[in-house]
Coordinates of N, CA and C in Angstrom, one line a residue:
Chain A
Q1 N 153.7 106.3 156.7 CA 154.3 105.1 157.3 C 155.7 105.0 157.0
S2 N 156.4 104.0 157.8 CA 158.0 104.4 158.0 C 158.4 103.2 157.2
A3 N 159.5 103.5 156.8 CA 160.3 102.2 155.8 C 160.5 101.1 157.1
L4 N 160.5 100.0 156.6 CA 161.1 98.8 157.3 C 162.4 99.0 157.3
T5 N 163.2 98.6 158.4 CA 164.6 98.5 158.8 C 165.4 97.5 158.4
Q6 N 166.2 97.7 157.5 CA 167.1 96.7 157.0 C 168.7 97.1 157.5
P7 N 169.6 96.2 157.5 CA 171.2 96.5 157.7 C 171.2 97.2 156.6
A8 N 172.3 98.1 156.0 CA 172.7 98.7 155.0 C 173.6 97.7 154.0
S9 N 174.5 97.0 154.9 CA 175.2 95.8 154.1 C 175.4 94.7 154.8
V10 N 175.5 93.5 154.1 CA 176.0 92.2 154.5 C 176.9 91.7 153.7
S11 N 177.9 91.1 154.2 CA 178.8 90.3 153.2 C 179.1 88.8 153.6
G12 N 179.6 88.0 152.6 CA 179.7 86.7 153.0 C 180.9 85.9 151.9
S13 N 181.4 85.4 152.4 CA 182.4 84.4 151.4 C 181.6 83.3 150.6
P14 N 182.0 83.0 149.5 CA 181.2 81.9 148.5 C 181.0 80.8 149.6
G15 N 180.0 80.3 149.2 CA 179.5 78.9 150.1 C 178.9 79.3 151.1
Q16 N 179.2 80.3 152.0 CA 178.5 80.6 153.1 C 177.1 80.8 153.4
S17 N 176.6 81.0 154.5 CA 175.4 81.7 154.6 C 175.2 82.8 155.2
I18 N 174.4 83.8 154.8 CA 174.1 85.0 155.3 C 172.8 85.4 155.5
T19 N 172.2 85.9 156.6 CA 170.8 86.4 157.0 C 170.9 87.8 156.9
I20 N 169.6 88.5 156.4 CA 169.4 89.8 156.2 C 168.1 90.0 157.0
S21 N 168.1 90.9 158.2 CA 166.7 91.4 158.8 C 166.2 92.3 158.2
C22 N 164.8 92.5 158.9 CA 163.9 93.4 158.4 C 163.2 93.4 159.3
T23 N 163.3 94.8 160.1 CA 162.2 95.0 161.3 C 161.5 96.1 161.3
G24 N 160.2 95.9 161.6 CA 159.1 96.7 161.4 C 158.3 96.8 162.7
T25 N 156.9 96.8 162.8 CA 156.2 96.8 164.1 C 154.9 96.0 164.0
S26 N 154.2 96.0 164.9 CA 153.2 95.0 165.0 C 151.8 95.5 163.9
S27 N 152.1 97.0 163.4 CA 151.1 97.2 162.5 C 151.6 97.0 160.9
D28 N 152.5 96.2 160.9 CA 153.0 95.6 159.8 C 153.7 94.2 159.7
V29 N 155.0 94.0 160.1 CA 155.6 92.8 159.9 C 154.9 91.9 161.1
G30 N 154.9 92.4 162.0 CA 154.4 91.8 163.2 C 152.9 91.2 163.1
G31 N 152.0 91.9 162.5 CA 150.8 91.6 162.5 C 150.2 90.7 161.5
Y32 N 150.8 90.5 160.4 CA 150.5 90.0 159.2 C 151.4 88.8 158.6
H33 N 151.2 87.8 157.9 CA 151.9 86.6 157.2 C 152.4 87.5 156.0
Y34 N 152.3 88.4 155.7 CA 152.5 89.0 154.3 C 153.7 89.7 154.3
V35 N 154.8 89.2 154.2 CA 156.2 89.6 154.1 C 156.7 89.2 152.9
S36 N 157.2 90.0 152.1 CA 157.9 89.3 150.9 C 159.3 89.9 150.6
W37 N 160.4 89.4 149.8 CA 161.6 89.6 149.6 C 162.1 89.7 148.1
Y38 N 162.9 90.8 147.7 CA 163.1 91.2 146.5 C 164.7 91.3 146.2
Q39 N 165.0 91.0 145.5 CA 166.4 90.8 144.9 C 166.8 91.8 143.7
Q40 N 167.4 92.9 143.8 CA 167.6 93.9 142.6 C 169.1 93.8 142.2
H41 N 169.4 93.5 140.9 CA 170.5 93.8 140.4 C 170.6 95.3 139.9
P42 N 171.9 95.8 139.4 CA 172.1 97.0 139.0 C 171.2 97.4 138.0
G43 N 170.5 98.4 137.9 CA 169.8 98.4 136.5 C 168.8 97.6 136.1
K44 N 168.4 96.8 136.9 CA 167.3 95.8 136.7 C 166.2 96.1 137.7
A45 N 165.0 95.7 137.1 CA 163.6 95.8 138.2 C 163.7 94.8 139.1
P46 N 163.3 95.1 140.3 CA 163.4 93.8 141.3 C 162.6 92.4 140.9
K47 N 163.2 91.5 141.6 CA 162.6 90.0 141.5 C 162.2 89.6 142.9
L48 N 161.0 89.1 142.7 CA 160.3 88.6 143.9 C 160.9 87.1 144.3
L49 N 161.6 87.1 145.3 CA 162.6 85.7 145.9 C 161.4 85.1 146.9
I50 N 160.6 85.9 147.6 CA 160.0 85.2 148.8 C 158.4 85.7 149.0
Y51 N 157.3 85.2 149.0 CA 156.0 85.9 149.6 C 155.6 84.9 150.5
E52 N 154.7 85.9 151.5 CA 154.1 85.4 152.5 C 154.9 84.7 153.5
V53 N 156.0 85.7 153.8 CA 157.0 84.9 154.9 C 158.4 83.8 154.0
S54 N 157.5 83.0 153.8 CA 158.8 81.8 153.6 C 158.2 81.2 152.3
N55 N 157.2 81.7 151.5 CA 156.9 81.0 150.2 C 157.9 81.3 149.1
R56 N 158.4 80.1 148.5 CA 159.4 80.9 146.9 C 158.5 80.7 145.8
P57 N 158.4 81.8 144.8 CA 157.9 81.4 143.5 C 158.4 80.3 142.8
S58 N 157.9 79.8 142.0 CA 158.5 78.8 141.2 C 159.6 79.5 140.4
G59 N 160.7 78.7 140.4 CA 161.9 79.2 139.6 C 163.0 79.7 140.4
V60 N 162.7 80.1 141.8 CA 163.4 80.8 142.6 C 164.3 79.9 143.6
S61 N 165.7 79.6 143.2 CA 166.5 78.7 143.9 C 165.9 78.5 145.7
N62 N 166.2 77.2 146.3 CA 165.9 76.5 147.4 C 167.1 77.4 148.3
R63 N 167.8 78.0 147.9 CA 169.1 78.8 148.5 C 168.4 80.1 149.3
F64 N 167.4 80.4 149.0 CA 166.8 81.6 149.5 C 165.5 81.2 150.6
S65 N 165.6 81.3 151.7 CA 164.7 81.1 152.6 C 164.1 82.2 153.5
G66 N 162.9 82.2 153.9 CA 162.3 83.4 154.5 C 161.6 83.1 155.9
S67 N 161.8 83.9 156.9 CA 161.1 83.3 158.4 C 160.7 84.6 158.8
K68 N 160.1 84.4 160.1 CA 159.5 85.7 160.9 C 159.6 85.0 162.3
S69 N 160.1 86.3 163.2 CA 159.8 86.0 164.5 C 159.5 87.6 165.1
G70 N 158.1 87.8 165.6 CA 157.6 89.0 166.0 C 157.8 89.9 165.0
N71 N 158.3 91.3 165.4 CA 158.3 92.5 164.2 C 159.2 92.3 163.3
T72 N 160.2 91.2 163.3 CA 161.3 90.8 162.4 C 161.3 89.9 161.5
A73 N 161.2 90.2 160.2 CA 161.6 89.0 159.3 C 162.8 88.9 158.7
S74 N 163.4 87.8 158.4 CA 164.8 87.2 157.9 C 165.0 86.9 156.5
L75 N 165.6 87.1 155.9 CA 166.0 86.4 154.3 C 167.5 85.5 154.7
T76 N 167.5 84.4 154.4 CA 168.9 83.9 154.8 C 169.0 83.2 153.1
I77 N 170.2 83.4 152.9 CA 170.9 82.8 151.5 C 172.1 81.7 151.9
S78 N 171.7 80.6 151.4 CA 172.6 79.6 151.8 C 173.5 79.4 150.6
G79 N 174.6 78.8 151.1 CA 175.5 78.6 149.8 C 175.7 79.6 148.9
L80 N 176.0 81.0 149.3 CA 176.5 82.1 148.6 C 177.4 82.1 147.5
Q81 N 176.6 82.6 146.6 CA 177.2 82.5 145.0 C 177.6 83.9 144.6
A82 N 178.6 84.0 143.6 CA 178.8 85.4 143.1 C 177.6 86.1 142.7
E83 N 176.8 85.2 142.2 CA 175.5 86.0 141.4 C 174.5 86.7 142.3
D84 N 174.8 86.2 143.7 CA 173.9 86.7 144.8 C 174.4 88.2 145.0
E85 N 175.5 88.8 144.6 CA 175.8 89.9 144.7 C 174.5 91.2 144.1
A86 N 173.9 91.6 145.1 CA 172.9 92.5 144.5 C 172.2 93.4 146.0
D87 N 171.3 94.2 145.5 CA 170.5 94.7 146.7 C 169.2 94.0 147.1
Y88 N 168.9 93.7 148.2 CA 167.6 93.1 148.9 C 166.9 93.7 149.5
F89 N 165.6 93.7 148.9 CA 164.4 94.5 149.8 C 163.4 93.8 150.3
C90 N 163.1 94.1 151.5 CA 162.0 93.5 152.1 C 160.5 94.3 151.8
S91 N 159.6 93.7 152.0 CA 157.9 94.7 152.0 C 157.0 93.8 152.9
S92 N 156.1 94.6 153.2 CA 155.1 93.9 154.2 C 153.9 94.9 154.1
Y93 N 152.8 94.0 154.0 CA 151.2 94.6 154.0 C 151.0 95.3 155.5
T94 N 150.5 96.5 155.3 CA 150.0 97.0 156.5 C 148.5 97.1 156.9
T95 N 148.6 97.6 158.3 CA 147.1 97.7 158.9 C 146.2 98.9 158.0
T96 N 146.5 99.5 157.3 CA 145.7 100.4 156.3 C 145.6 100.0 154.9
S97 N 146.1 98.7 154.8 CA 145.9 97.8 153.3 C 146.9 98.6 152.4
T98 N 148.0 99.1 152.8 CA 149.2 99.8 152.2 C 150.4 98.8 152.2
T99 N 151.2 99.2 151.3 CA 152.4 98.2 151.1 C 153.5 99.2 151.6
V100 N 154.6 98.6 152.6 CA 155.7 99.2 152.8 C 156.9 98.6 152.7
F101 N 158.3 99.2 151.9 CA 159.2 98.4 151.6 C 160.3 98.7 152.6
G102 N 161.0 97.6 153.0 CA 162.6 98.0 153.6 C 163.4 99.1 153.2
T103 N 164.4 99.6 153.9 CA 165.6 100.4 153.3 C 166.4 99.9 152.2
G104 N 166.7 98.4 152.5 CA 167.4 98.1 151.4 C 168.7 97.5 151.9
T105 N 169.1 96.1 151.5 CA 170.5 95.7 151.8 C 171.4 95.2 151.0
K106 N 172.7 95.9 150.6 CA 173.7 95.6 149.7 C 174.1 94.5 150.1
V107 N 174.2 93.3 149.4 CA 175.0 92.1 149.7 C 176.3 91.8 148.9
T108 N 177.3 91.9 149.5 CA 178.7 91.7 148.9 C 179.3 90.2 149.0
V109 N 179.8 89.7 148.1 CA 180.4 88.4 148.0 C 181.5 88.3 147.8
L110 N 182.4 88.1 149.0 CA 183.7 88.3 149.3 C 184.9 88.0 148.2
Chain B
Q1 N 153.9 84.7 128.2 CA 153.7 85.2 129.8 C 153.3 86.5 130.1
V2 N 152.8 86.7 131.1 CA 152.5 88.2 131.5 C 153.8 89.4 131.3
Q3 N 153.6 90.3 130.7 CA 154.4 91.3 130.6 C 154.0 92.5 130.8
L4 N 154.9 93.6 131.8 CA 154.4 94.7 131.9 C 155.3 95.7 131.3
Q5 N 154.5 96.9 130.4 CA 155.6 98.1 129.9 C 155.0 99.5 130.3
E6 N 155.7 100.2 131.0 CA 156.0 101.6 131.5 C 155.9 102.6 130.0
S7 N 155.4 103.4 130.0 CA 155.6 104.6 128.9 C 154.9 105.6 129.5
G8 N 155.7 107.0 129.0 CA 155.5 108.5 129.1 C 156.6 109.0 129.2
P9 N 156.4 110.5 129.3 CA 157.7 111.5 129.1 C 158.5 111.2 130.5
G10 N 159.8 111.5 129.7 CA 161.1 111.0 130.8 C 161.5 112.4 131.5
L11 N 160.9 113.5 131.0 CA 161.3 114.8 131.7 C 160.0 115.8 132.0
V12 N 159.7 116.0 133.0 CA 158.6 116.7 133.6 C 159.2 118.1 134.2
K13 N 158.5 119.0 134.0 CA 158.9 120.5 134.6 C 158.2 120.8 136.3
P14 N 158.9 121.1 136.9 CA 158.5 121.3 138.4 C 157.2 122.2 138.5
S15 N 156.5 121.4 139.3 CA 154.8 121.9 139.3 C 153.8 121.4 138.4
E16 N 154.4 120.5 137.5 CA 153.6 120.0 136.3 C 152.9 118.7 136.9
T17 N 152.3 118.0 135.9 CA 151.9 116.8 136.5 C 152.6 115.5 135.6
L18 N 153.0 114.5 136.2 CA 153.9 113.4 135.9 C 152.6 112.3 135.6
S19 N 152.8 112.1 134.2 CA 151.4 111.0 133.5 C 152.4 109.9 133.0
L20 N 152.1 108.7 133.8 CA 152.8 107.5 133.1 C 151.4 106.2 132.9
T21 N 151.7 105.5 131.8 CA 150.9 104.4 131.5 C 151.6 103.2 131.7
C22 N 151.0 101.8 131.9 CA 151.6 100.6 132.2 C 150.5 99.7 131.2
T23 N 151.3 99.2 130.1 CA 150.4 98.4 129.4 C 150.7 96.7 129.9
V24 N 149.6 96.0 129.9 CA 149.8 94.6 130.4 C 149.6 93.9 129.2
S25 N 150.5 93.3 128.6 CA 150.6 92.3 127.5 C 150.7 90.8 128.0
G26 N 149.9 89.8 127.4 CA 149.8 88.4 127.8 C 148.9 88.1 129.1
G27 N 148.3 88.8 129.4 CA 147.4 88.8 130.7 C 146.1 89.8 130.5
S28 N 145.4 89.7 131.5 CA 144.3 90.9 131.7 C 144.5 91.5 133.0
V29 N 144.1 92.8 133.0 CA 144.3 93.9 133.8 C 143.0 93.8 135.0
S30 N 141.9 93.0 134.0 CA 140.7 92.7 134.7 C 140.9 91.5 135.5
S31 N 142.0 90.9 135.7 CA 141.9 89.4 136.3 C 141.6 89.8 137.8
S32 N 140.9 88.7 138.6 CA 140.4 88.8 139.6 C 141.4 88.0 140.8
N33 N 142.4 87.7 140.1 CA 143.4 87.2 140.9 C 144.7 88.1 141.7
Y34 N 144.8 89.3 140.7 CA 145.9 90.4 140.9 C 145.6 91.7 141.3
Y35 N 146.1 92.4 141.5 CA 145.9 94.0 141.4 C 147.2 94.6 140.7
W36 N 147.1 96.0 141.0 CA 148.0 96.4 139.8 C 148.9 97.8 140.6
S37 N 150.0 98.1 140.7 CA 150.9 99.3 141.6 C 151.7 99.6 140.7
W38 N 151.7 100.9 141.1 CA 152.9 101.8 140.9 C 154.2 101.8 142.1
I39 N 155.6 101.9 142.0 CA 156.4 101.9 142.7 C 157.6 102.7 142.1
R40 N 158.3 103.3 142.9 CA 159.4 104.3 142.4 C 160.6 104.0 143.1
Q41 N 161.6 104.6 142.5 CA 162.6 104.4 143.3 C 163.9 105.6 142.7
P42 N 164.1 106.5 143.8 CA 165.0 107.5 143.4 C 166.4 107.2 143.1
P43 N 167.3 107.6 142.4 CA 168.6 107.2 142.2 C 169.2 106.8 143.3
G44 N 169.9 105.7 143.1 CA 170.7 105.3 144.4 C 169.8 104.9 145.5
K45 N 168.6 105.1 145.7 CA 167.9 104.9 147.0 C 166.8 103.7 146.9
G46 N 165.9 103.5 147.9 CA 165.2 102.3 147.8 C 164.0 102.2 147.2
L47 N 163.0 101.5 147.5 CA 161.8 101.2 146.8 C 160.9 101.9 147.7
E48 N 159.8 102.9 146.9 CA 158.8 103.6 147.5 C 157.5 103.2 146.9
W49 N 156.5 102.4 147.6 CA 155.2 102.4 147.4 C 154.2 103.3 146.8
I50 N 153.7 103.7 145.6 CA 152.8 104.5 145.4 C 151.4 104.6 145.8
G51 N 151.2 103.2 145.3 CA 149.9 102.9 145.4 C 149.1 101.7 144.4
Y52 N 148.2 101.4 144.8 CA 147.6 100.2 143.7 C 146.2 100.4 143.3
L53 N 145.8 99.7 142.5 CA 144.5 99.8 142.0 C 143.9 98.2 141.7
Y54 N 142.8 97.8 141.9 CA 142.2 96.6 141.6 C 141.1 97.1 140.2
Y55 N 140.9 96.2 139.5 CA 140.3 96.1 138.1 C 138.8 97.2 138.5
T56 N 138.4 96.7 139.6 CA 136.9 97.3 139.8 C 137.2 98.8 139.8
G57 N 138.5 99.3 140.0 CA 138.4 100.7 140.4 C 138.7 101.1 141.7
T58 N 138.8 100.2 142.3 CA 139.4 100.2 143.8 C 140.9 100.7 144.1
T59 N 141.3 101.7 144.7 CA 142.5 102.3 144.7 C 142.9 102.3 146.2
N60 N 144.2 102.3 146.6 CA 145.2 103.1 147.9 C 146.1 103.6 147.4
Y61 N 146.7 104.5 148.2 CA 147.7 105.3 148.1 C 148.6 105.5 149.3
N62 N 150.1 105.5 148.8 CA 150.8 105.9 150.1 C 150.6 107.2 150.6
P63 N 150.2 106.9 152.0 CA 150.0 108.4 152.6 C 150.3 109.9 152.5
S64 N 152.0 109.1 152.0 CA 152.6 110.5 151.9 C 152.6 111.4 150.5
L65 N 152.0 110.3 149.6 CA 151.8 111.1 148.2 C 150.5 110.9 148.1
K66 N 149.4 110.5 148.9 CA 147.8 110.7 148.6 C 147.3 111.7 148.0
S67 N 147.7 113.2 148.6 CA 147.3 114.2 148.0 C 147.3 114.6 146.6
R68 N 148.4 113.9 146.0 CA 148.9 114.2 144.9 C 148.7 113.0 143.7
V69 N 148.1 112.0 144.0 CA 148.4 110.9 143.0 C 146.9 110.5 142.7
T70 N 146.8 109.8 141.5 CA 145.7 109.2 141.3 C 146.2 107.8 140.1
I71 N 145.6 106.5 140.3 CA 145.9 105.8 139.7 C 144.5 105.1 139.1
S72 N 144.6 104.9 137.8 CA 143.0 104.6 137.2 C 143.6 103.4 136.1
V73 N 142.7 103.0 135.7 CA 142.5 101.6 134.8 C 141.8 102.2 133.7
D74 N 142.1 101.3 132.3 CA 141.3 101.4 131.2 C 141.3 100.0 130.8
T75 N 140.4 99.5 131.2 CA 140.4 97.8 130.6 C 140.1 97.6 129.1
S76 N 139.5 98.7 128.4 CA 139.6 98.5 126.8 C 141.0 98.2 126.4
K77 N 141.8 99.1 127.0 CA 143.2 98.7 126.4 C 144.2 98.2 127.0
N78 N 143.5 97.6 128.3 CA 144.2 96.9 129.1 C 145.7 97.6 129.6
Q79 N 145.3 98.5 130.2 CA 146.3 99.6 130.5 C 145.9 100.3 132.4
F80 N 147.0 100.5 132.9 CA 146.5 101.2 134.3 C 147.6 102.3 134.2
S81 N 147.2 103.7 134.5 CA 147.7 104.9 134.6 C 148.2 105.3 136.1
L82 N 149.5 106.3 136.0 CA 149.7 106.9 137.3 C 149.9 108.4 136.8
K83 N 148.9 109.2 137.5 CA 149.3 110.9 137.6 C 149.6 111.3 138.9
L84 N 150.9 112.2 138.9 CA 151.3 112.6 140.4 C 151.6 114.2 139.6
N85 N 150.8 114.9 140.6 CA 150.7 116.1 140.0 C 151.4 117.1 141.0
S86 N 151.8 118.4 140.8 CA 152.6 119.3 141.5 C 154.0 119.0 142.0
V87 N 154.7 118.3 140.8 CA 155.8 117.3 141.1 C 157.0 118.4 141.2
T88 N 158.2 117.6 142.0 CA 159.3 118.6 142.6 C 160.3 117.7 142.0
A89 N 161.7 118.4 142.3 CA 162.8 117.4 142.0 C 162.8 116.2 143.0
A90 N 162.1 116.2 144.1 CA 162.3 114.8 144.8 C 161.6 113.6 144.3
D91 N 160.6 114.0 143.2 CA 159.8 113.1 142.5 C 160.5 112.5 141.4
T92 N 162.0 112.7 141.3 CA 162.8 112.1 140.2 C 163.2 110.9 140.5
A93 N 162.8 109.8 139.7 CA 163.1 108.3 140.1 C 163.1 107.6 138.8
V94 N 163.1 106.2 139.1 CA 162.7 105.3 138.1 C 161.2 104.8 138.8
Y95 N 160.5 105.0 137.6 CA 158.8 104.3 138.1 C 158.7 103.0 137.7
Y96 N 158.4 102.1 138.4 CA 157.8 100.7 138.1 C 156.4 100.7 138.0
C97 N 155.7 100.0 137.2 CA 154.5 99.2 137.1 C 154.7 97.9 137.5
A98 N 153.8 97.0 138.5 CA 154.0 95.7 139.0 C 152.9 95.2 139.1
R99 N 152.6 93.8 139.0 CA 151.3 93.1 139.2 C 151.6 92.4 140.9
G100 N 150.5 92.4 141.6 CA 150.5 92.3 142.7 C 149.6 90.9 142.8
I101 N 150.1 89.9 143.8 CA 149.1 89.2 144.0 C 148.0 89.3 145.1
L102 N 146.9 88.9 145.0 CA 145.8 89.1 145.7 C 145.8 87.5 146.7
V103 N 145.6 87.5 148.0 CA 145.3 86.6 148.5 C 144.2 86.6 149.1
I104 N 143.2 85.9 148.6 CA 141.5 86.2 148.7 C 141.3 87.8 148.6
T105 N 141.0 88.4 149.5 CA 140.8 89.9 149.1 C 141.9 90.9 149.7
T106 N 142.9 90.1 150.2 CA 144.4 91.0 150.7 C 145.3 91.4 149.7
T107 N 145.5 92.7 149.5 CA 146.7 92.9 148.7 C 148.0 92.7 149.5
S108 N 148.6 91.6 149.5 CA 149.6 90.9 149.8 C 150.9 91.6 150.0
G109 N 151.3 92.5 149.0 CA 152.5 93.3 149.0 C 153.5 92.3 148.4
A110 N 153.1 91.1 147.5 CA 153.7 90.2 146.9 C 153.8 90.7 145.4
F111 N 154.9 91.4 144.6 CA 154.7 91.7 143.1 C 155.8 90.8 142.4
D112 N 155.0 90.1 142.0 CA 155.4 89.0 140.9 C 155.9 89.3 139.7
I113 N 155.4 90.4 138.9 CA 155.9 90.7 137.8 C 156.0 92.2 137.6
W114 N 157.3 92.6 137.5 CA 157.3 94.2 137.2 C 157.8 94.6 135.9
G115 N 157.4 95.9 135.1 CA 157.8 96.2 134.1 C 159.3 96.6 134.1
Q116 N 160.1 97.0 133.2 CA 161.1 97.2 133.2 C 161.9 98.6 133.8
G117 N 160.7 99.5 133.9 CA 161.3 100.9 134.9 C 161.3 101.9 133.8
T118 N 160.8 102.9 134.0 CA 161.1 104.2 133.3 C 161.5 105.3 134.3
M119 N 162.5 105.9 133.7 CA 163.5 107.0 134.2 C 162.6 108.3 134.3
V120 N 162.0 109.2 135.3 CA 161.5 110.5 135.0 C 162.4 111.6 135.8
T121 N 162.8 112.4 135.2 CA 163.5 113.6 135.8 C 162.3 114.9 135.7
V122 N 162.3 115.3 137.1 CA 162.0 116.5 137.0 C 162.9 117.8 137.2
S123 N 162.9 118.5 136.3 CA 163.7 119.6 135.8 C 163.0 120.6 135.1
S124 N 163.3 121.7 135.1 CA 163.0 122.9 134.2 C 163.9 122.8 132.9

């Protein structure tokens, strides 16, 4: 299975909104409503931000939102803050009941 | 709350078997609402899903690792384990255990609880 494609880096100024894309195929992102997003700070374990495309776990800021169109899912961070500087990964369920992760995006707050 | 903790050797020789255990505390590995996965991350790289196990013993593995991987469960100890054989330097990574959310019978790929991770280096 091939990794989902994400931009290597995205940057924005405090207060701005940024969007990270996650592109797969009809065998993963496009075929199911099971896309998740994770935030990972250096040296830390990933943290679940979004599941089932657009749902936020309890305790996750509503500045994080998810969506999907066709084979591409997106994570939007609104009101960018310094603490949002981290790596972000998407993941998707696949036709063979496996999970595939995205290549990862480094978010820089200018 | 539920916590996961990985344990095992930090150094493994090439061609040998990497063995790690994940201990679940504050919850049960036998829960019907969750499944249990291993995920790894080579230094400076992205996440790679290794495989999952459901408490009934049902497993599924990343096709690229399937021939070398076994994930098993010990419900009496509330643990699940990873064995990866014939390791090479390419298997050097931080290994995470994680809890996955089941949606009816679908392994959704949403991992809501992670262990802190354990670094495993493959070197002679």
